[in-house]
Amino acid sequence: MLQLRRVQTPRLVELLGAPVFAVLDRLLGADPGLLRLTIALRGTLTTALTTASALVIGHLAGLSPAVFANGIAFSMMAPFLMREPTLAQQRRTLLFLLVPSLLATAATAMLHAQPLAGEGFFLALVFFGYLFQPRAQRMIGIGLVAVITTYIGLFLQLPRVLLPFQLFASLLAFAVVAIVCLVALPITPAVTLRRAVRTVQWRAAQVLKSARQLTRGGSLSSPRMRRDLVRLNEAVLAADDQLAFLEQDGGDIVRAGLIDLELATARCIDAMRTDEPDRRDGLRLHLHLRRMRQGRPYVLSAKSLEPGSLLACLLELGHALHRLSVTARKTKKNPLSPVPAPLPPGPLAWRVAIRITLAAGLAMAGGLALSPHRWFWAVITVYVVFLNTRSRGDTIYKAAQRIAGTLLGITAGLAIATFMDDHTGLQIGVLLLSVFGMYYFYVVSYTVGVFCVTMMLGMIYGTLGEPLEALFVLRLEETALGAIAAIVVAFFVLPARTRDQVRSSGRNVLVALADAVKATRDVLTDGGISGTSPDAAMRKVDRQVADLRLSLAPLVARRWLFRRESFERPVPVLLDCVHSTRQLVAASRQKPRRRPDDALTSRLDAIERRIRQLASSTTHSLRTLPITVHASAKTDSSPESGRAADPGSERDWEAPLRRLETSLVILMERLQIGALEGFALDA
């Protein structure tokens, strides 16, 4: 008899009701730990306070608001660029960002009277900003602040006598950002982790809810089911991001708990695939869903249950949820070693720097032909389009997103300006909402982020009384020009093919899978003391899968227009391999009651070698590799093969081993077909 005992019930959910709770569920699913929300609030508040302070000081001193433009721009950029998890790191980043703001302001005060020198200095900043990015993560922010501050100085062409006030504007923005981000709205890793763990619980509930609905009239292998499983994995990764900033013991326990929760949810799905839930099972599942979606931790107890049954899987899920929630509440920030050791600096990015500088030069020449003063819109398009793009497809995809966001922002901006004419208060409100949306959506939806930026510019120029129609048309032309320049350079100057990047990302997934299998084998042979822990290796696999999805994004977008039904799709089978490996990692935490059988370690060795062969063959021919599979993977097709074995037994390894061997055979066959020269995303 399964018994549920409630430990805690948030009254907020009961007061808000189901519709609002559903909205909160989606919000937390898209923003685990509320990090994006916190960053958006900080950026909006710093921009508003800096602007208000600048207007007051300018009114008292008889200065134009343009004198404080560089400071206002700094207050908009700094909160978004201070993304480190600890306050000490954020303080250092803020200091590093202040330096290029001051230097660029001083340099442009001397150069704006000489257009050629100023434009040459601007291109030099673009080149060196990209060149040194691999040396330090902060170089992205430093380069962006220097580039935007330089353009502001070249555009405004303020007299040198106002330079002290411009430098004061940067210092004013620095003080406001420090107070808001480091004192008023700090980001605390432990609190963020607890929120993210709750998000994982909600995502797991969504998976079970979809499975419950699909068993009534659909298929548990549908795209909706896979989408919900991917969202659960993304939430797990987001929570795992915070573990490096916690006590080592607590972080390891939470990491293991996250994997257990993900696996327990998947086992519930497997149980529902094997046997359709009856009325009692449906009621138990409903109780689990209700408690999980309302964020209620609970304790479960049960008598002997049939391994692999839905009831046993729900019991396992309940225990995983309870352990994870209790551990997250007790975990504290590590005051001694809050961050991992910094990575060694990478090589200088000569290739990217040459391409971005050439594209920026082309965009600048065309932009100057369109407008001698607003050419920056073309150049900044090139600058941001090349950020984090690794292939021609990435460049086209991001350029299309920027054009689409600009076009939508222009349309909405003109409509709002028409309805809000002479309503300054409403315009300021829309302006602040645009700033908030820019911060909140920029990372997850570049199109929406650009839309908010265009709306923000429209509100700013609208309050200044400038004609928006001609301004918006010019912005669209400059944006299109910059996008074309970026695409031309991406195709013809040191090009990188999209499919090459996809194959590289897929190969990295296979290498990470082989490392995870090796880590589980090491646990059997020597307790894992000689290598990487299986949990850490599994998280590396998950991150490489996320990178593969990012590489595939341009191809998926292209298939909206050019769909090829005949494509074989290796990625779903690759994800099956990932899931089976995750089960092996979970089994490796159970100490075997006797010395492991040599046959088990031999099978793990064979699987590791097989995966490494696949990884080394994705750039060559796969047809020369023989297709082999363990005999048990061929013959065992009974429903019990997918069920969990008794804890602590070596049988915990058997089912995931069979599945991994079978999935590798299918993956091998699909890669041999040559679909998309290695990898294609499932529909």
XYZ file of C-alpha atoms in Angstrom:
683
model
C 0.000 0.000 0.000
C 1.534 3.274 -1.093
C 1.249 6.050 1.464
C 1.871 9.755 0.866
C 2.588 12.132 3.680
C 2.586 15.855 2.942
C 5.520 17.756 4.318
C 4.986 21.283 2.977
C 2.287 23.060 0.916
C 2.917 26.489 -0.648
C -0.181 28.546 0.013
C 0.671 30.841 -2.877
C -0.344 28.213 -5.422
C -3.698 27.685 -3.715
C -4.362 31.433 -3.661
C -3.383 32.117 -7.287
C -5.287 29.232 -8.837
C -4.559 26.898 -11.734
C -4.318 29.420 -14.627
C -1.742 31.621 -12.912
C 0.077 28.547 -11.687
C 0.320 27.303 -15.291
C 1.880 30.615 -16.314
C 4.381 30.376 -13.458
C 5.144 26.819 -14.492
C 6.057 27.957 -18.015
C 8.034 30.896 -16.654
C 10.148 28.710 -14.406
C 10.526 26.091 -17.111
C 12.043 28.682 -19.422
C 13.996 30.425 -16.662
C 15.272 27.944 -14.048
C 16.356 29.716 -10.902
C 14.837 33.007 -12.128
C 18.265 34.157 -13.307
C 16.979 35.849 -16.449
C 14.249 37.560 -14.473
C 16.765 38.866 -11.935
C 19.118 40.112 -14.662
C 16.223 41.812 -16.465
C 15.077 43.532 -13.280
C 18.612 44.677 -12.522
C 19.161 46.026 -16.035
C 15.833 47.872 -16.101
C 16.403 49.395 -12.675
C 19.984 50.516 -13.397
C 18.929 52.091 -16.709
C 16.002 53.924 -15.117
C 17.997 55.189 -12.119
C 20.991 56.297 -14.205
C 18.767 58.097 -16.690
C 16.779 59.817 -13.948
C 19.951 60.862 -12.117
C 21.516 62.147 -15.339
C 18.431 64.217 -16.183
C 18.334 65.765 -12.720
C 22.053 66.560 -12.692
C 21.909 67.855 -16.254
C 18.974 70.119 -15.391
C 20.766 71.538 -12.344
C 24.057 72.023 -14.230
C 22.458 73.230 -17.451
C 23.822 70.322 -19.484
C 22.219 68.461 -22.376
C 21.154 64.848 -21.737
C 23.499 63.875 -24.599
C 26.463 64.517 -22.281
C 25.369 61.527 -20.175
C 24.691 59.190 -23.115
C 27.832 57.122 -22.553
C 26.912 56.594 -18.896
C 23.360 55.561 -19.742
C 24.697 53.099 -22.312
C 27.091 51.698 -19.692
C 24.219 51.198 -17.235
C 22.354 49.220 -19.919
C 25.264 46.962 -20.847
C 26.973 46.249 -17.527
C 24.163 44.278 -15.777
C 23.826 41.990 -18.787
C 27.591 41.394 -18.942
C 28.001 40.720 -15.202
C 26.929 37.090 -15.457
C 29.357 35.515 -13.008
C 27.870 33.543 -10.103
C 29.706 35.212 -7.201
C 29.695 38.809 -6.015
C 33.505 38.913 -6.018
C 33.619 37.970 -9.705
C 30.897 40.477 -10.540
C 32.813 43.270 -8.784
C 35.922 42.483 -10.815
C 33.947 42.371 -14.045
C 32.325 45.715 -13.276
C 35.748 47.276 -12.730
C 37.049 45.777 -15.966
C 34.045 47.173 -17.860
C 34.568 50.662 -16.473
C 38.087 50.906 -17.916
C 37.136 50.666 -21.644
C 34.209 53.023 -21.055
C 36.519 55.731 -19.694
C 39.257 55.151 -22.263
C 36.878 55.061 -25.238
C 35.157 58.247 -24.060
C 38.481 60.048 -23.783
C 39.757 58.730 -27.118
C 36.672 59.720 -29.102
C 36.755 63.210 -27.591
C 40.100 63.607 -29.318
C 39.283 61.783 -32.558
C 35.752 62.804 -33.527
C 37.045 65.892 -35.338
C 39.047 63.580 -37.653
C 36.532 61.184 -39.242
C 39.051 58.852 -40.876
C 41.049 58.458 -37.678
C 37.893 57.886 -35.634
C 36.551 55.237 -38.020
C 39.948 53.530 -38.174
C 40.087 53.479 -34.376
C 36.595 51.954 -34.340
C 37.588 49.125 -36.701
C 40.730 48.484 -34.644
C 38.567 48.029 -31.539
C 36.368 45.560 -33.415
C 39.424 43.580 -34.512
C 41.175 43.403 -31.152
C 37.920 42.851 -29.267
C 37.364 39.620 -31.198
C 41.035 38.674 -31.346
C 41.422 38.428 -27.570
C 38.051 36.871 -26.754
C 39.502 33.342 -26.241
C 41.923 34.773 -23.684
C 39.202 35.625 -21.165
C 35.428 35.454 -20.989
C 35.324 39.112 -19.926
C 36.795 40.171 -23.282
C 33.357 39.863 -24.891
C 31.969 42.482 -22.516
C 35.048 44.665 -22.651
C 34.988 44.727 -26.446
C 31.262 45.455 -26.591
C 31.516 48.362 -24.132
C 34.478 49.820 -26.007
C 32.772 49.549 -29.414
C 29.433 51.069 -28.353
C 31.025 53.837 -26.280
C 33.295 54.730 -29.195
C 30.370 55.052 -31.582
C 28.446 57.236 -29.131
C 31.409 59.604 -28.931
C 31.880 59.680 -32.711
C 28.162 60.222 -33.285
C 27.586 62.988 -30.713
C 30.834 64.868 -31.444
C 30.696 66.725 -28.129
C 33.319 69.425 -27.517
C 36.373 68.463 -25.496
C 35.440 70.877 -22.748
C 32.611 68.476 -21.809
C 34.947 65.493 -21.436
C 35.047 65.708 -17.585
C 31.236 65.532 -17.500
C 31.258 62.541 -19.843
C 33.753 60.753 -17.610
C 31.574 61.641 -14.624
C 28.609 60.037 -16.435
C 30.492 56.735 -16.655
C 31.392 56.920 -12.959
C 27.782 57.731 -12.087
C 26.569 54.689 -14.025
C 29.255 52.572 -12.372
C 27.991 53.589 -8.920
C 24.357 52.905 -9.816
C 25.159 49.481 -11.272
C 27.231 48.572 -8.210
C 24.446 49.511 -5.800
C 21.677 47.762 -7.731
C 23.519 44.595 -8.789
C 25.773 44.016 -5.799
C 23.618 45.311 -2.952
C 19.928 45.655 -3.861
C 19.493 42.662 -6.211
C 22.426 40.295 -5.735
C 22.432 36.806 -7.260
C 22.888 34.182 -4.530
C 23.916 30.770 -5.920
C 22.342 28.699 -3.126
C 18.952 30.426 -3.466
C 19.137 30.129 -7.238
C 19.891 26.424 -6.921
C 16.847 25.792 -4.735
C 14.640 27.561 -7.258
C 16.186 25.572 -10.090
C 15.615 22.288 -8.246
C 11.969 23.194 -7.857
C 11.889 23.872 -11.603
C 13.268 20.385 -12.267
C 10.451 18.979 -10.179
C 7.898 20.926 -12.211
C 9.462 19.810 -15.491
C 9.318 16.173 -14.369
C 5.638 16.680 -13.589
C 5.088 17.985 -17.116
C 6.695 14.855 -18.561
C 4.410 12.598 -16.525
C 1.397 14.707 -17.426
C 2.160 14.342 -21.142
C 2.717 10.601 -20.721
C -0.589 10.226 -18.894
C -2.440 12.047 -21.675
C -0.663 10.176 -24.483
C -1.498 6.747 -23.037
C -5.176 7.585 -23.480
C -5.071 8.294 -27.200
C -1.575 8.867 -28.459
C 1.938 7.509 -28.535
C 4.593 7.762 -25.862
C 7.158 8.110 -28.683
C 5.562 11.268 -30.061
C 7.484 14.538 -30.613
C 5.599 16.040 -27.671
C 6.990 13.390 -25.345
C 10.526 13.935 -26.619
C 10.095 17.716 -26.297
C 9.083 17.425 -22.657
C 12.001 15.096 -21.928
C 14.376 17.598 -23.546
C 12.905 20.413 -21.432
C 13.431 18.298 -18.332
C 17.056 17.711 -19.288
C 17.567 21.441 -19.941
C 16.176 22.264 -16.499
C 18.475 19.656 -14.946
C 21.486 21.194 -16.702
C 20.500 24.673 -15.523
C 20.344 23.463 -11.939
C 23.639 21.652 -12.364
C 25.277 24.912 -13.442
C 25.081 26.135 -9.860
C 26.758 23.099 -8.293
C 30.295 24.419 -8.803
C 29.574 27.241 -6.364
C 28.445 25.038 -3.474
C 30.171 22.880 -0.920
C 31.766 19.924 -2.660
C 29.841 17.258 -0.725
C 26.517 19.044 -1.121
C 27.140 19.666 -4.797
C 27.892 15.990 -5.468
C 24.739 14.918 -3.631
C 22.570 17.346 -5.576
C 24.156 16.286 -8.864
C 23.440 12.646 -8.105
C 19.901 13.556 -7.046
C 19.266 15.373 -10.321
C 20.357 12.330 -12.308
C 18.229 10.029 -10.126
C 15.180 12.234 -10.654
C 15.670 12.296 -14.415
C 16.121 8.530 -14.554
C 13.174 7.840 -12.260
C 10.939 9.929 -14.516
C 12.173 8.043 -17.584
C 11.519 4.697 -15.848
C 7.949 5.764 -15.169
C 7.573 6.401 -18.905
C 9.052 2.974 -19.668
C 6.628 1.333 -17.253
C 3.708 3.099 -18.912
C 4.951 1.921 -22.319
C 5.033 -1.684 -21.126
C 1.681 -1.778 -19.331
C -1.040 0.801 -19.772
C -1.963 2.231 -16.339
C -5.174 0.907 -14.848
C -7.565 2.977 -12.786
C -5.593 2.654 -9.532
C -2.313 3.449 -11.254
C -3.961 6.459 -12.886
C -5.071 7.717 -9.484
C -1.590 7.281 -8.022
C -0.096 9.086 -11.006
C -2.599 11.908 -10.558
C -1.565 12.302 -6.901
C 2.086 12.456 -7.905
C 1.379 15.050 -10.553
C -0.579 17.205 -8.164
C 2.099 17.198 -5.522
C 4.960 17.699 -7.979
C 3.290 20.608 -9.779
C 2.453 22.276 -6.470
C 6.031 21.888 -5.252
C 5.213 19.620 -2.319
C 8.074 17.456 -1.069
C 6.831 14.166 0.314
C 7.950 10.922 1.925
C 6.815 7.573 0.598
C 6.760 4.095 2.036
C 5.684 0.839 0.464
C 5.787 -2.907 0.906
C 7.284 -5.319 -1.580
C 6.559 -4.250 -5.148
C 7.163 -5.852 -8.507
C 10.344 -4.356 -10.008
C 9.603 -2.302 -13.090
C 5.934 -1.795 -12.305
C 4.470 1.685 -12.435
C 3.903 1.624 -8.693
C 7.555 0.752 -8.036
C 8.702 3.464 -10.453
C 6.466 6.050 -8.785
C 7.895 5.013 -5.428
C 11.423 5.489 -6.784
C 10.442 8.882 -8.198
C 8.995 9.968 -4.862
C 12.169 9.029 -3.004
C 14.316 10.869 -5.572
C 12.172 13.999 -5.286
C 12.303 13.967 -1.503
C 16.067 13.429 -1.301
C 16.736 16.144 -3.846
C 14.502 18.755 -2.215
C 15.895 18.093 1.259
C 19.496 18.236 0.020
C 18.897 21.473 -1.885
C 17.431 23.160 1.205
C 20.422 22.174 3.326
C 23.151 23.002 0.785
C 25.037 26.227 1.402
C 27.447 28.335 -0.578
C 31.094 27.390 -0.199
C 32.920 30.468 1.218
C 36.389 29.045 0.651
C 36.393 27.821 -2.948
C 33.266 29.158 -4.622
C 34.447 28.820 -8.206
C 36.339 26.184 -10.145
C 39.860 26.767 -11.369
C 39.922 29.075 -14.413
C 40.436 27.471 -17.776
C 43.764 28.106 -19.511
C 43.604 30.898 -22.096
C 42.897 29.806 -25.626
C 44.738 30.822 -28.793
C 44.145 34.193 -30.378
C 41.078 34.225 -32.636
C 42.803 35.444 -35.791
C 40.326 33.869 -38.197
C 37.243 35.328 -36.529
C 38.879 38.720 -35.995
C 39.821 39.014 -39.681
C 36.345 38.058 -40.835
C 34.494 40.377 -38.440
C 36.775 43.323 -39.240
C 36.382 42.835 -42.979
C 32.596 42.545 -42.661
C 32.495 45.594 -40.362
C 34.508 47.582 -42.907
C 32.090 46.652 -45.687
C 29.105 47.506 -43.497
C 30.690 50.809 -42.482
C 31.297 51.804 -46.105
C 27.730 51.016 -47.068
C 26.344 52.578 -43.905
C 28.228 55.813 -44.521
C 26.713 55.944 -47.999
C 23.234 55.659 -46.471
C 23.833 57.968 -43.504
C 27.071 59.714 -42.445
C 25.947 59.658 -38.802
C 24.005 56.419 -38.252
C 26.333 53.936 -39.969
C 26.779 52.242 -36.611
C 23.510 50.321 -37.032
C 25.035 48.415 -39.952
C 28.301 47.735 -38.103
C 26.686 46.639 -34.843
C 24.596 44.177 -36.866
C 27.809 42.601 -38.116
C 29.313 42.660 -34.622
C 26.484 40.839 -32.864
C 25.701 38.480 -35.746
C 29.217 37.054 -35.537
C 29.001 36.590 -31.753
C 28.917 32.853 -30.935
C 28.452 31.837 -34.573
C 30.624 29.008 -35.832
C 29.405 28.315 -39.356
C 27.817 29.866 -42.419
C 24.443 28.520 -41.380
C 24.749 30.123 -37.952
C 25.518 33.473 -39.573
C 22.557 33.313 -41.958
C 20.231 32.159 -39.185
C 21.235 34.929 -36.817
C 21.179 37.595 -39.545
C 17.644 36.535 -40.496
C 16.602 36.723 -36.854
C 17.975 40.261 -36.564
C 16.183 41.445 -39.690
C 12.927 39.826 -38.561
C 13.179 41.367 -35.090
C 13.940 44.790 -36.563
C 11.014 44.607 -38.961
C 8.595 43.540 -36.227
C 9.935 46.239 -33.901
C 9.483 48.901 -36.565
C 5.885 47.850 -37.169
C 5.008 47.781 -33.489
C 6.954 50.977 -32.786
C 5.078 52.961 -35.422
C 1.735 51.638 -34.180
C 2.502 52.478 -30.549
C 3.882 55.899 -31.438
C 0.634 56.664 -33.292
C -1.586 55.698 -30.359
C 0.645 57.220 -27.664
C 1.329 60.568 -29.242
C 1.578 63.275 -26.563
C 1.391 60.665 -23.753
C 4.881 60.919 -22.327
C 4.115 58.771 -19.303
C 2.910 55.859 -21.430
C 5.909 56.201 -23.722
C 8.269 55.979 -20.753
C 6.385 52.897 -19.535
C 6.740 51.198 -22.921
C 10.396 52.210 -22.958
C 11.034 50.484 -19.623
C 9.129 47.402 -20.752
C 11.281 47.307 -23.880
C 14.454 47.475 -21.789
C 13.141 44.649 -19.583
C 12.233 42.525 -22.609
C 15.640 43.122 -24.154
C 17.343 41.631 -21.114
C 14.825 38.851 -20.545
C 14.526 37.468 -24.075
C 17.898 38.236 -25.657
C 19.530 34.924 -24.705
C 16.644 32.575 -25.514
C 15.112 34.403 -28.504
C 17.355 36.726 -30.451
C 14.434 37.849 -32.624
C 12.390 38.993 -29.627
C 15.453 40.661 -28.128
C 16.065 42.691 -31.299
C 12.349 43.524 -31.409
C 12.610 45.012 -27.913
C 15.765 46.951 -28.825
C 14.042 48.465 -31.870
C 11.012 49.370 -29.760
C 13.310 50.966 -27.184
C 15.050 53.098 -29.815
C 11.685 54.154 -31.221
C 10.486 55.294 -27.818
C 13.724 57.210 -27.163
C 13.654 59.067 -30.470
C 9.904 59.562 -30.164
C 10.257 61.343 -26.818
C 12.956 63.523 -28.392
C 10.510 64.557 -31.133
C 12.316 63.031 -34.119
C 10.279 61.681 -37.089
C 10.085 57.920 -36.610
C 9.087 56.849 -40.128
C 12.293 57.958 -41.830
C 14.379 56.825 -38.847
C 12.872 53.334 -38.824
C 13.314 52.947 -42.574
C 16.976 53.912 -42.214
C 17.442 51.425 -39.380
C 15.947 48.627 -41.477
C 18.208 49.520 -44.403
C 21.304 49.665 -42.206
C 20.392 46.357 -40.525
C 19.862 44.635 -43.866
C 23.162 46.041 -45.126
C 25.035 44.747 -42.089
C 23.380 41.329 -42.397
C 24.348 41.086 -46.074
C 27.941 42.069 -45.291
C 28.131 39.395 -42.569
C 26.690 36.692 -44.846
C 28.995 37.582 -47.759
C 32.088 37.402 -45.568
C 30.878 34.194 -43.907
C 30.524 32.526 -47.325
C 33.644 33.735 -49.091
C 36.269 34.583 -46.448
C 37.640 31.565 -44.569
C 34.208 29.867 -44.656
C 33.099 27.180 -42.215
C 30.438 24.779 -43.500
C 27.408 24.138 -41.307
C 27.560 20.399 -41.845
C 31.209 20.345 -40.770
C 30.194 21.995 -37.504
C 27.331 19.509 -37.070
C 29.697 16.573 -37.604
C 32.185 18.072 -35.165
C 29.502 18.526 -32.512
C 28.202 14.998 -33.086
C 31.713 13.618 -32.784
C 32.136 15.459 -29.480
C 28.953 13.826 -28.177
C 30.318 10.382 -29.050
C 33.671 11.114 -27.409
C 31.899 12.294 -24.257
C 29.751 9.144 -24.306
C 32.865 6.979 -24.529
C 34.379 8.852 -21.580
C 31.204 8.275 -19.534
C 31.256 4.555 -20.292
C 34.929 4.450 -19.316
C 34.144 6.220 -16.040
C 31.501 3.628 -15.162
C 33.914 0.818 -15.998
C 36.571 2.407 -13.781
C 34.115 2.386 -10.891
C 33.790 -1.388 -11.262
C 37.506 -2.041 -11.538
C 39.092 0.339 -9.032
C 36.281 2.345 -7.461
C 36.719 5.262 -9.853
C 39.783 6.650 -8.088
C 41.840 6.727 -11.278
C 39.641 8.909 -13.453
C 36.693 11.254 -13.804
C 33.569 10.572 -11.779
C 30.676 9.098 -13.819
C 28.338 11.946 -12.818
C 30.765 14.598 -14.075
C 31.299 12.637 -17.294
C 27.535 12.375 -17.801
C 27.057 16.098 -17.439
C 29.706 16.623 -20.087
C 27.652 14.376 -22.365
C 24.540 16.449 -21.731
C 26.354 19.673 -22.552
C 27.732 18.236 -25.770
C 24.199 17.187 -26.750
C 23.046 20.761 -26.108
C 25.899 21.974 -28.326
C 24.801 19.560 -31.072
C 21.267 20.939 -30.944
C 22.683 24.446 -31.238
C 24.697 23.426 -34.292
C 21.596 21.893 -35.871
C 19.417 24.988 -35.331
C 20.148 26.579 -38.750
C 19.370 23.305 -40.539
C 16.145 22.860 -38.607
C 15.094 26.397 -39.508
C 15.895 25.750 -43.163
C 13.716 22.640 -43.171
C 10.686 24.854 -42.516
C 11.044 25.795 -46.181
C 12.884 22.803 -47.629
C 11.690 19.688 -45.862
C 13.185 16.321 -46.777
C 11.035 13.427 -45.611
C 13.606 10.834 -46.762
C 16.244 11.942 -44.251
C 17.370 9.305 -41.795
C 17.558 10.790 -38.329
C 20.473 9.642 -36.157
C 19.904 12.139 -33.333
C 16.952 10.318 -31.658
C 19.010 7.110 -31.596
C 21.959 9.065 -30.243
C 19.694 10.346 -27.470
C 18.734 6.731 -26.716
C 22.449 6.022 -26.277
C 22.692 9.005 -23.940
C 19.759 7.769 -21.864
C 21.186 4.251 -21.587
C 24.559 5.667 -20.561
C 22.838 7.755 -17.910
C 21.325 4.562 -16.515
C 24.784 2.992 -16.417
C 26.041 6.006 -14.477
C 23.215 5.602 -11.976
C 23.989 1.891 -11.630
C 27.667 2.667 -10.985
C 26.700 4.306 -7.678
C 25.431 0.959 -6.377
C 28.319 -1.042 -4.943
C 28.183 -4.629 -6.255
C 27.851 -7.302 -3.586
C 30.714 -9.256 -5.105
C 33.541 -8.674 -7.483
C 32.132 -7.716 -10.874
C 32.139 -10.380 -13.549
C 34.887 -10.078 -16.137
C 32.235 -10.399 -18.819
C 30.616 -7.175 -17.614
C 33.813 -5.161 -17.790
C 34.600 -6.731 -21.167
C 31.242 -5.590 -22.529
C 31.884 -2.079 -21.235
C 35.318 -2.116 -22.865
C 33.782 -3.238 -26.139
C 31.111 -0.535 -25.993
C 33.702 2.145 -25.278
C 35.847 1.024 -28.211
C 32.780 0.933 -30.448
C 31.763 4.479 -29.568
C 35.293 5.771 -30.106
C 35.344 4.055 -33.507
C 32.123 5.844 -34.404
C 33.576 9.153 -33.200
C 36.733 8.746 -35.255
C 34.736 7.679 -38.329
C 32.273 10.581 -38.557
C 34.789 12.473 -40.697
C 35.718 9.429 -42.767
C 33.833 6.492 -44.212
C 31.604 4.475 -41.924
C 31.044 1.691 -44.415
C 34.260 -0.103 -43.489
C 33.210 -0.593 -39.866
C 31.547 -3.938 -39.079
C 28.183 -3.928 -37.331
C 28.316 -6.073 -34.219
C 26.088 -6.450 -31.195
C 26.168 -8.490 -28.029
C 24.082 -11.634 -28.186
C 21.864 -10.627 -25.268
C 20.940 -7.432 -27.072
C 19.656 -9.469 -30.018
C 17.699 -12.114 -28.185
C 16.196 -10.310 -25.198
C 13.073 -8.482 -26.241
C 10.847 -9.284 -23.286
C 9.055 -6.482 -21.452
C 11.087 -7.269 -18.346
C 14.287 -6.281 -20.119
C 13.513 -2.597 -19.629
C 12.654 -2.890 -15.953
C 14.869 -1.811 -13.117
C 16.640 -4.576 -11.240
C 17.109 -4.948 -7.532
C 19.262 -2.170 -6.031
C 22.827 -3.191 -5.379
C 22.733 -6.048 -7.875
C 24.787 -6.357 -11.044
C 21.510 -6.853 -12.873
C 21.146 -3.061 -12.683
C 23.665 -2.987 -15.501
C 22.045 -5.549 -17.783
C 19.071 -3.593 -19.190
C 20.968 -0.368 -20.014
C 23.812 -2.410 -21.496
C 21.394 -4.215 -23.815
C 19.762 -0.964 -24.854
C 23.071 0.802 -25.413
C 24.397 -2.040 -27.557
C 21.225 -2.119 -29.630
C 21.110 1.655 -30.017
C 24.735 1.697 -31.145
C 23.913 -0.794 -33.888
C 21.007 1.347 -35.110
C 23.132 4.489 -34.881
C 25.822 2.786 -36.907
C 23.333 1.837 -39.602
C 21.894 5.349 -39.829
C 25.311 6.956 -39.975
C 26.286 4.585 -42.771
C 23.353 5.841 -44.824
C 25.053 9.245 -44.751
C 22.028 11.277 -43.709
C 23.162 14.904 -43.614
C 26.731 13.534 -43.679
C 26.407 12.376 -40.119
C 23.530 13.895 -38.171
C 20.012 15.204 -38.731
C 17.459 16.322 -36.204
C 14.242 14.407 -35.736
C 11.035 16.181 -36.746
